[in-house]
Each structure stands twice: as structure tokens, then as C-alpha cells.
JSON list of C-alpha atoms in Angstrom, two decimals:
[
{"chain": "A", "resi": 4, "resn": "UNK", "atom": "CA", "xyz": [-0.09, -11.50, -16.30]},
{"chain": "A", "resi": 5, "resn": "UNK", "atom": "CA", "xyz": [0.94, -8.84, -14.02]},
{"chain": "A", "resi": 6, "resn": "UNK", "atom": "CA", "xyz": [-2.38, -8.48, -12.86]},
{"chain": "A", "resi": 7, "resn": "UNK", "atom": "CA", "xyz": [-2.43, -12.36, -12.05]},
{"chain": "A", "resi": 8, "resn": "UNK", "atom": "CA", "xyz": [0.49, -12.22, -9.84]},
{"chain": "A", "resi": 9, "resn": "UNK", "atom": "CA", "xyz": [-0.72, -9.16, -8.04]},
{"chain": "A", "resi": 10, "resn": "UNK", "atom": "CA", "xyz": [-3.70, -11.46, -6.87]},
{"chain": "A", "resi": 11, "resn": "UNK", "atom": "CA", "xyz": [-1.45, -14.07, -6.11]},
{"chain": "A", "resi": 12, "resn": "UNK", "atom": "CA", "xyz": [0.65, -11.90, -3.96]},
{"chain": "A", "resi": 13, "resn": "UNK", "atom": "CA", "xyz": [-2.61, -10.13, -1.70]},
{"chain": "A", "resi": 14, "resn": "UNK", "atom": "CA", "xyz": [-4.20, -13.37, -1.41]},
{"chain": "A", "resi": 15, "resn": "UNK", "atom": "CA", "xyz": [-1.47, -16.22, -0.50]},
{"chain": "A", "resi": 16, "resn": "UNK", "atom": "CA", "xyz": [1.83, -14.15, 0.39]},
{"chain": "A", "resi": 17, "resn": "UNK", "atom": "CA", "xyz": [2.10, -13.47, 4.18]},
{"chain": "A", "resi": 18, "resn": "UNK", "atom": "CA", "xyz": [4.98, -12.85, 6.43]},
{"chain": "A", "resi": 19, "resn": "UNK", "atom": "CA", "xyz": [6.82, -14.42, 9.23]},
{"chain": "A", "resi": 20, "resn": "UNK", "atom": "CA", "xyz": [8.77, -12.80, 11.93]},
{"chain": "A", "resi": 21, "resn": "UNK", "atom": "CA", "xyz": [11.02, -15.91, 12.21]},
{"chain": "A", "resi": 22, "resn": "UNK", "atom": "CA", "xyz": [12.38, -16.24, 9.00]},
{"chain": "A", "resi": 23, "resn": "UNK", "atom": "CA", "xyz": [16.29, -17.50, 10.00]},
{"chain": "A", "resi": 24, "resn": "UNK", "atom": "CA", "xyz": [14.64, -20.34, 12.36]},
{"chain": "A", "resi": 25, "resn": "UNK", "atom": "CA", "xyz": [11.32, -21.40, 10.12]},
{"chain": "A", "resi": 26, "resn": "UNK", "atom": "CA", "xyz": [11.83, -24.99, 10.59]},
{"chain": "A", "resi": 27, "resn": "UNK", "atom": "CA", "xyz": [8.98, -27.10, 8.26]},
{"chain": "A", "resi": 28, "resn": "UNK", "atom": "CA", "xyz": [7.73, -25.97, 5.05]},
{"chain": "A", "resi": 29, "resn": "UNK", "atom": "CA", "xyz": [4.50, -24.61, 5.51]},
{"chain": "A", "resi": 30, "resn": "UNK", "atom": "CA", "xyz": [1.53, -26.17, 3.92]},
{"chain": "A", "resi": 31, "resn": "UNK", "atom": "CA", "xyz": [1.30, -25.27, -0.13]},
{"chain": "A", "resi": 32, "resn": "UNK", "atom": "CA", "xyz": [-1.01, -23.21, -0.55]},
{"chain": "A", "resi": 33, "resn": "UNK", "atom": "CA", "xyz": [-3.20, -23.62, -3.90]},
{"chain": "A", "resi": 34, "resn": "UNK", "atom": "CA", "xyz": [-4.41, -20.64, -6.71]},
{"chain": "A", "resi": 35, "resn": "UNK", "atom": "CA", "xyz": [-6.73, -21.55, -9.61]},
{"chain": "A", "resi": 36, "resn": "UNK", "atom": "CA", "xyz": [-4.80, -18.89, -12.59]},
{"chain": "A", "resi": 37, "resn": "UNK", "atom": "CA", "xyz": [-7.68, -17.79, -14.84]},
{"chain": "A", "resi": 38, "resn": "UNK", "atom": "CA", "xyz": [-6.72, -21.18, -17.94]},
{"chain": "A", "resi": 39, "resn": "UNK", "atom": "CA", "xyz": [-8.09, -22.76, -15.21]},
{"chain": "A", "resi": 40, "resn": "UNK", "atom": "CA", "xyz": [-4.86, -24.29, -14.02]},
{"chain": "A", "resi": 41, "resn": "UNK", "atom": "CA", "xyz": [-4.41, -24.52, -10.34]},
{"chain": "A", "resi": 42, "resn": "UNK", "atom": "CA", "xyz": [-0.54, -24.04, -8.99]},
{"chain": "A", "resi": 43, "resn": "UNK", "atom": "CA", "xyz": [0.52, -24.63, -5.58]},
{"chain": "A", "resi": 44, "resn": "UNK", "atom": "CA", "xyz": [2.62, -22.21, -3.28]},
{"chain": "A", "resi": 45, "resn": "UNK", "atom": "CA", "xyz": [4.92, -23.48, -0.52]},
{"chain": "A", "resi": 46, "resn": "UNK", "atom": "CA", "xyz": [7.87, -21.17, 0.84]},
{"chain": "A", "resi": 47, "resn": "UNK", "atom": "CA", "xyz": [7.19, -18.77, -1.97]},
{"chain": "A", "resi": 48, "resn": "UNK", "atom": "CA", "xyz": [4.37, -17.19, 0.40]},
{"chain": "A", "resi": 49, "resn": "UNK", "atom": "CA", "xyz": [6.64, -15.83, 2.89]},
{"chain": "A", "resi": 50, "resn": "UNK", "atom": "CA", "xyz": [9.46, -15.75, 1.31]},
{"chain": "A", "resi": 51, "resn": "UNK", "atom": "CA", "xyz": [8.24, -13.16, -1.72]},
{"chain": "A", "resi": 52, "resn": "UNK", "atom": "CA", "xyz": [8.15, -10.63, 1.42]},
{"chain": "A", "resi": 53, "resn": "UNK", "atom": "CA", "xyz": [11.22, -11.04, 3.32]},
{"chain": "A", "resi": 54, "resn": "UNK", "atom": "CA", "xyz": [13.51, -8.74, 0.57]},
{"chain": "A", "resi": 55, "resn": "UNK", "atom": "CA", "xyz": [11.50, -5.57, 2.87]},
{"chain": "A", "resi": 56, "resn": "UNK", "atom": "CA", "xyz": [13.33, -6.93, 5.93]},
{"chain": "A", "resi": 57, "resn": "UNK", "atom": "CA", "xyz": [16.43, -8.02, 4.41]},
{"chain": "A", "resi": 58, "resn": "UNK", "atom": "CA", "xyz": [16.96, -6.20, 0.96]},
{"chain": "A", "resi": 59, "resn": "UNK", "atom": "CA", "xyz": [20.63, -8.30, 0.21]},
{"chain": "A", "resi": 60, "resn": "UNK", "atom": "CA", "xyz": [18.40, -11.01, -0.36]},
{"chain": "A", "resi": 61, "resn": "UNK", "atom": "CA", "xyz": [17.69, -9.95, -3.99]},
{"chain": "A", "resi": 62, "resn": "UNK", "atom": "CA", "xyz": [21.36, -8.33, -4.28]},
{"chain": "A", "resi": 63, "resn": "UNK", "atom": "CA", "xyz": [20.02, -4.58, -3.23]},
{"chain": "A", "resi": 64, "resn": "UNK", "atom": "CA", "xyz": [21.67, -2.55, -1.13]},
{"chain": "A", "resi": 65, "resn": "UNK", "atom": "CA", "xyz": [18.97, -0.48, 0.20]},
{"chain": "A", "resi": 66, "resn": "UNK", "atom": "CA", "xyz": [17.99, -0.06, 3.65]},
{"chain": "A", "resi": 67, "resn": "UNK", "atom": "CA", "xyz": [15.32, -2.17, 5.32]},
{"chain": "A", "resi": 68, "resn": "UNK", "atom": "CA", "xyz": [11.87, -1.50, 5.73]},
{"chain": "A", "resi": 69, "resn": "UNK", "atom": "CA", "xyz": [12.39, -1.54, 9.53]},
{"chain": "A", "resi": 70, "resn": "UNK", "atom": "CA", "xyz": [15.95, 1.04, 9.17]},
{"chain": "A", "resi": 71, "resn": "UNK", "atom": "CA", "xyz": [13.91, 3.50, 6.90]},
{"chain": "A", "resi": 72, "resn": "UNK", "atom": "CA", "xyz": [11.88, 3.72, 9.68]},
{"chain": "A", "resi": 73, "resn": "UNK", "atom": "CA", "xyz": [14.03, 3.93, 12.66]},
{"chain": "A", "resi": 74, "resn": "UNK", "atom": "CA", "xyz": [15.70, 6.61, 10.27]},
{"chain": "A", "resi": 75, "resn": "UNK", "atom": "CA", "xyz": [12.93, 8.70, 9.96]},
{"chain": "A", "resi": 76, "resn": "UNK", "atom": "CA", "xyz": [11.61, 8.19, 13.50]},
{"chain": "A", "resi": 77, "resn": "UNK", "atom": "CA", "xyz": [15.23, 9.15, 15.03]},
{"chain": "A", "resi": 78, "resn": "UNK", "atom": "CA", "xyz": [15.99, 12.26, 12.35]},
{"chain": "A", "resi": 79, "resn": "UNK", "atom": "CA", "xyz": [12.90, 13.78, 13.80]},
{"chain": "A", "resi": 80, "resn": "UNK", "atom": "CA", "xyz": [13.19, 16.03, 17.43]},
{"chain": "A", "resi": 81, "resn": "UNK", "atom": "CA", "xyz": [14.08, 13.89, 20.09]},
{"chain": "A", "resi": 82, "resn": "UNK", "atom": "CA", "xyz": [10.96, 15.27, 21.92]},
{"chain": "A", "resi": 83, "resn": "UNK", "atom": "CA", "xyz": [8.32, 13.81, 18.72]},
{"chain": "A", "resi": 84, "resn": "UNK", "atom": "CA", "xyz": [10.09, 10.26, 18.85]},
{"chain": "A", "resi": 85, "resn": "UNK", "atom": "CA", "xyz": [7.78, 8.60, 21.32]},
{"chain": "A", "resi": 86, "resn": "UNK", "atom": "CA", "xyz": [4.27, 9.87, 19.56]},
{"chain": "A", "resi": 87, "resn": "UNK", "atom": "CA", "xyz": [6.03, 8.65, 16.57]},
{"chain": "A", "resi": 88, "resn": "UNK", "atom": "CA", "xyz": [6.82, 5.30, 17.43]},
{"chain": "A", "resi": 89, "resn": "UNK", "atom": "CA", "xyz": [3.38, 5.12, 18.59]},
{"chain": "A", "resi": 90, "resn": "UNK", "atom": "CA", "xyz": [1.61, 5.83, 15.56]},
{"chain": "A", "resi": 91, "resn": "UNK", "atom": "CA", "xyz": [3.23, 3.89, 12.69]},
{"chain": "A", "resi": 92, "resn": "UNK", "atom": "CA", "xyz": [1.33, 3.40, 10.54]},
{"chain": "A", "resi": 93, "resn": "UNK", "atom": "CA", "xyz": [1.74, 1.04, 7.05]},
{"chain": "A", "resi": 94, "resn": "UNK", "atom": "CA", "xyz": [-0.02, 1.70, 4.25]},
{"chain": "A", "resi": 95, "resn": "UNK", "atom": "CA", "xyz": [-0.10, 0.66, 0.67]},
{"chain": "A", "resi": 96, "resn": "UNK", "atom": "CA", "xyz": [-0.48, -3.10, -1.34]},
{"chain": "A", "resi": 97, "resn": "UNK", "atom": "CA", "xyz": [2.97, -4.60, 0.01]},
{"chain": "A", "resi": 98, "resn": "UNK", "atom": "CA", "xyz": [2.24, -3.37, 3.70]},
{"chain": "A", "resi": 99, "resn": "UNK", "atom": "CA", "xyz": [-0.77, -5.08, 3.64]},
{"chain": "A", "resi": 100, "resn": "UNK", "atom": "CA", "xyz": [0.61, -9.27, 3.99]},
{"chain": "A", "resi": 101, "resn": "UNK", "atom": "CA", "xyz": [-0.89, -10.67, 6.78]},
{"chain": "A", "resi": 102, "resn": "UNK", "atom": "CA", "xyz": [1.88, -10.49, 9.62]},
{"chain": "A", "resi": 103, "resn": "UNK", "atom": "CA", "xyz": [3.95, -7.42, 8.25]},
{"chain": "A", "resi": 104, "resn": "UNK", "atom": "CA", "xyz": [2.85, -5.09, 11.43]},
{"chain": "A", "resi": 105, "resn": "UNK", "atom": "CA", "xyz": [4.06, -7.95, 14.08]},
{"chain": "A", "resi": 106, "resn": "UNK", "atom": "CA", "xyz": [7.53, -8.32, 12.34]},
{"chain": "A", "resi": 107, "resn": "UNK", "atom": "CA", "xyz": [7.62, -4.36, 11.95]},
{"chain": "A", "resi": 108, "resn": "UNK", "atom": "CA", "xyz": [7.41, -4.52, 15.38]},
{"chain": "A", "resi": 109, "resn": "UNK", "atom": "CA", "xyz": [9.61, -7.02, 16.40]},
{"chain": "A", "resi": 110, "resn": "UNK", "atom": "CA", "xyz": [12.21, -5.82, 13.96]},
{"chain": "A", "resi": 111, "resn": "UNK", "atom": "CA", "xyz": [12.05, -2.10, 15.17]},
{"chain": "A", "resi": 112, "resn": "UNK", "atom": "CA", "xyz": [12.31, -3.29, 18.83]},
{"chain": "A", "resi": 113, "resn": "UNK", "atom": "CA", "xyz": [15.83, -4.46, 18.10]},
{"chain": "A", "resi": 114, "resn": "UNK", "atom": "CA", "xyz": [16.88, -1.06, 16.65]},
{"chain": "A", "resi": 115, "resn": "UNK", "atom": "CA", "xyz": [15.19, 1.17, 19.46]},
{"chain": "A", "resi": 116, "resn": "UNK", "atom": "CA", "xyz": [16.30, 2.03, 22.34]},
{"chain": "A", "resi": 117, "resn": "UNK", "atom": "CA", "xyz": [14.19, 0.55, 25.22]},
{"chain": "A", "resi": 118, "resn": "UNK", "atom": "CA", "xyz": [12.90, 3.48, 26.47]},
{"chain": "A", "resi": 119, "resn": "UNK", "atom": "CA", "xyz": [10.86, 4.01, 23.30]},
{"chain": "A", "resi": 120, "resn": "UNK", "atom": "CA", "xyz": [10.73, 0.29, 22.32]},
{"chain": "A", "resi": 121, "resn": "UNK", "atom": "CA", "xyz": [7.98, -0.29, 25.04]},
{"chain": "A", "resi": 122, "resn": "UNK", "atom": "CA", "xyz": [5.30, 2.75, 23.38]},
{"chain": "A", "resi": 123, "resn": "UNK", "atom": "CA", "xyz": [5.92, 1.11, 19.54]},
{"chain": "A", "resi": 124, "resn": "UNK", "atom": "CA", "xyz": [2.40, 0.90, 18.01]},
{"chain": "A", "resi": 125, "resn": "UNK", "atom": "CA", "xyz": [1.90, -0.49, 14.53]},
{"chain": "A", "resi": 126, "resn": "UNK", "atom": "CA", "xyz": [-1.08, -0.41, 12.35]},
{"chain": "A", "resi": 127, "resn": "UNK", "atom": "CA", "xyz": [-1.80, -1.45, 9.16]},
{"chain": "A", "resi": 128, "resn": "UNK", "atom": "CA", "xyz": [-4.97, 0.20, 7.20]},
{"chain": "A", "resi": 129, "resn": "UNK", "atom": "CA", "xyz": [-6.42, -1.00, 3.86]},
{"chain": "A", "resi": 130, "resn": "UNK", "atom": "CA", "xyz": [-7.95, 2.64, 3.89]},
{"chain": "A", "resi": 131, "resn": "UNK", "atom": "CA", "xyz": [-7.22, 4.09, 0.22]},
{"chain": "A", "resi": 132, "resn": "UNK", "atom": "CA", "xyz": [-7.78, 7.79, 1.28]},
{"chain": "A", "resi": 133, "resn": "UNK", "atom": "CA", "xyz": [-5.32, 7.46, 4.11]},
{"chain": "A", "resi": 134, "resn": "UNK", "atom": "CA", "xyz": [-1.96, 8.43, 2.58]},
{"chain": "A", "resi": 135, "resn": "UNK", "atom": "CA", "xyz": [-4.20, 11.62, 1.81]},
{"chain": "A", "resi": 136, "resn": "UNK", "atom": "CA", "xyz": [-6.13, 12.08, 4.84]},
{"chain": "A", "resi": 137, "resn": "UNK", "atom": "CA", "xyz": [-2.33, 11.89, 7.10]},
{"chain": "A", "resi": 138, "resn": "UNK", "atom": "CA", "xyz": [-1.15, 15.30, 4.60]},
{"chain": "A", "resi": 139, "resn": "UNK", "atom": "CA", "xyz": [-4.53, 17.15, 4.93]},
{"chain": "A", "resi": 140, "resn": "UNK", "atom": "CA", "xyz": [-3.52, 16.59, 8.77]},
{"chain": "A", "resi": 141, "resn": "UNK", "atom": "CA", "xyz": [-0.17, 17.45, 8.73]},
{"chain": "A", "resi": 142, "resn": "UNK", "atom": "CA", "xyz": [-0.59, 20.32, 6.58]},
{"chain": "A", "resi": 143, "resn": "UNK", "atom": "CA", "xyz": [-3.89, 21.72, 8.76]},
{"chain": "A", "resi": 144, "resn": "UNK", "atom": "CA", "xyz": [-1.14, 21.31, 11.60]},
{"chain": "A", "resi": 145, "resn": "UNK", "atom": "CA", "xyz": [-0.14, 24.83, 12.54]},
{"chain": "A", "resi": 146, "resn": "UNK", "atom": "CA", "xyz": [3.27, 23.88, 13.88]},
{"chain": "A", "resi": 147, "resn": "UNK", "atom": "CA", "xyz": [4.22, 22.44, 10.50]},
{"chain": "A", "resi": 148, "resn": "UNK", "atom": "CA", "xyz": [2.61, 25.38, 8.52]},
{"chain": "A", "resi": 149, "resn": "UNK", "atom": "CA", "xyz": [5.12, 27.37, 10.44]},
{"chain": "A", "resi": 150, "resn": "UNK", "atom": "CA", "xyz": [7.88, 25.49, 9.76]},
{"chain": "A", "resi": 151, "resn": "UNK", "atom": "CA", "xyz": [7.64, 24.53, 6.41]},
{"chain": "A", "resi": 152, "resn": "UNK", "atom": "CA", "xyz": [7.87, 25.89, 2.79]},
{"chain": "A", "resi": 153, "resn": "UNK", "atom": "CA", "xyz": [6.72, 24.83, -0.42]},
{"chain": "A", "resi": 154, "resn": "UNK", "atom": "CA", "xyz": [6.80, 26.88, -3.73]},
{"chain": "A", "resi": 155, "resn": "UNK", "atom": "CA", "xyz": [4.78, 25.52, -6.94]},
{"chain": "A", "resi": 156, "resn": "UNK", "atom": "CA", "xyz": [7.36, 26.52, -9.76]},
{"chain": "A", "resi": 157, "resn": "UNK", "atom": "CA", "xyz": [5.33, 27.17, -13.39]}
]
């Protein structure tokens, strides 16, 4: 079952950047489940992924997906924040809705200040090495090497 509503999610589920103002219902949207039964999606599509942007939807109190990332982006040196803003990057199966890197965008833009607002890049990548590939990187990176330690505990 869990599998079914995984495919349900990566192929129908998208998100909107205008989710206050949406003003129709979009169309439904139709999945044939493997009983061959065919159910219909209408709101659900967008509205499974709006929670990222606006956790209290589903009674958390959690930070957004847009504050986690204006958290990490301003905790870092003031002097790193622009080549960060200009390289986010989302990875991972609920980062990947058709959409998601626009309403990033647009939702990060509000919590910026302007002078970094105008460099904000966002990609997504469906790349399954990535997540690995970005720590090879980082940890290659002699400034980091220098400025970090790790201990493996037996």
C-alpha cells in the first residue's frame, strides 16, 4: 500500500506557489491503483505538499522548508551567504514535485534581504549519488578539512 501511494505522490502531486489565492479547483487528475480501480485526484495534488511551506497545517510546529533554509544560509559567515543562496540545491523524493524550486524561491525571497534575494538560485536534481557527491566535495575542501573535526568512537 505504501508503495502505491508513493507512486501516487511522484506522479500526480505538484506544487503551487499561490496556495492562499488558488481560485478553481484544478482539473482531477486520474491513477489506475494496481485492482485495477482508477481514483481521481483534485486539490489533493497540491495540497499533499503545502505542510513543507506551512507545517501548522498538519498541527506541527516545525519550521518551514523555506526557514530551515534561510536558517542555515544566515548561520553560515556573512561572507559565504551569497554563493550559498546561489547554489541551493533540493534533493531527495519530496523535493522532487514539479514546482517545489519556483515556490522555494519565491518563499525565500520574502525572508532575504534584497541584497542577496536577487543571486537566489534553486535547483532540483533527481541525481541519486548527489547527496554523496556534495560531502566527497565538501570534505576534499581544504578550508573545511581545517576547520572541522570528526572522531569515529568504537
Amino acid at each position: 500500500e505504501r508503495q502505491i501511494v508513493n507512486q501516487i505522490k511522484e506522479q500526480l502531486c505538484y506544487c503551487i506557489c499561490d496556495f492562499e489565492n488558488i481560485m478553481r479547483e484544478p482539473n482531477e487528475l486520474s491513477f489506475q491503483l494496481p485492482n485495477g480501480y482508477v481514483i481521481f485526484i483534485g486539490m489533493e495534488a497540491f495540497r499533499a505538499v503545502e505542510p513543507m511551506f506551512k507545517p501548522s497545517l498538519i498541527g506541527l510546529s516545525d519550521a518551514s522548508l523555506q526557514k530551515c533554509a534561510y536558517n542555515c544560509i544566515m548561520k553560515s559567515y556573512s561572507e559565504n551567504h551569497k554563493e550559498l543562496v546561489q547554489n541551493i540545491l533540493l534533493v531527495g523524493g519530496s523535493l522532487q514535485f514539479r514546482g517545489i524550486a519556483q515556490c522555494v524561491k519565491k518563499e525565500l525571497l520574502s525572508l532575504l534581504p534584497n541584497q542577496l534575494g536577487k543571486h537566489i538560485k534553486v535547483h532540483n536534481s533527481d541525481d541519486e549519488f548527489l547527496n554523496f557527491n556534495g560531502a566527497v566535495a565538501l570534505a576534499n575542501n581544504p578550508y573545511f578539512a581545517q576547520n572541522c573535526y570528526c572522531a569515529q568512537n568504537k
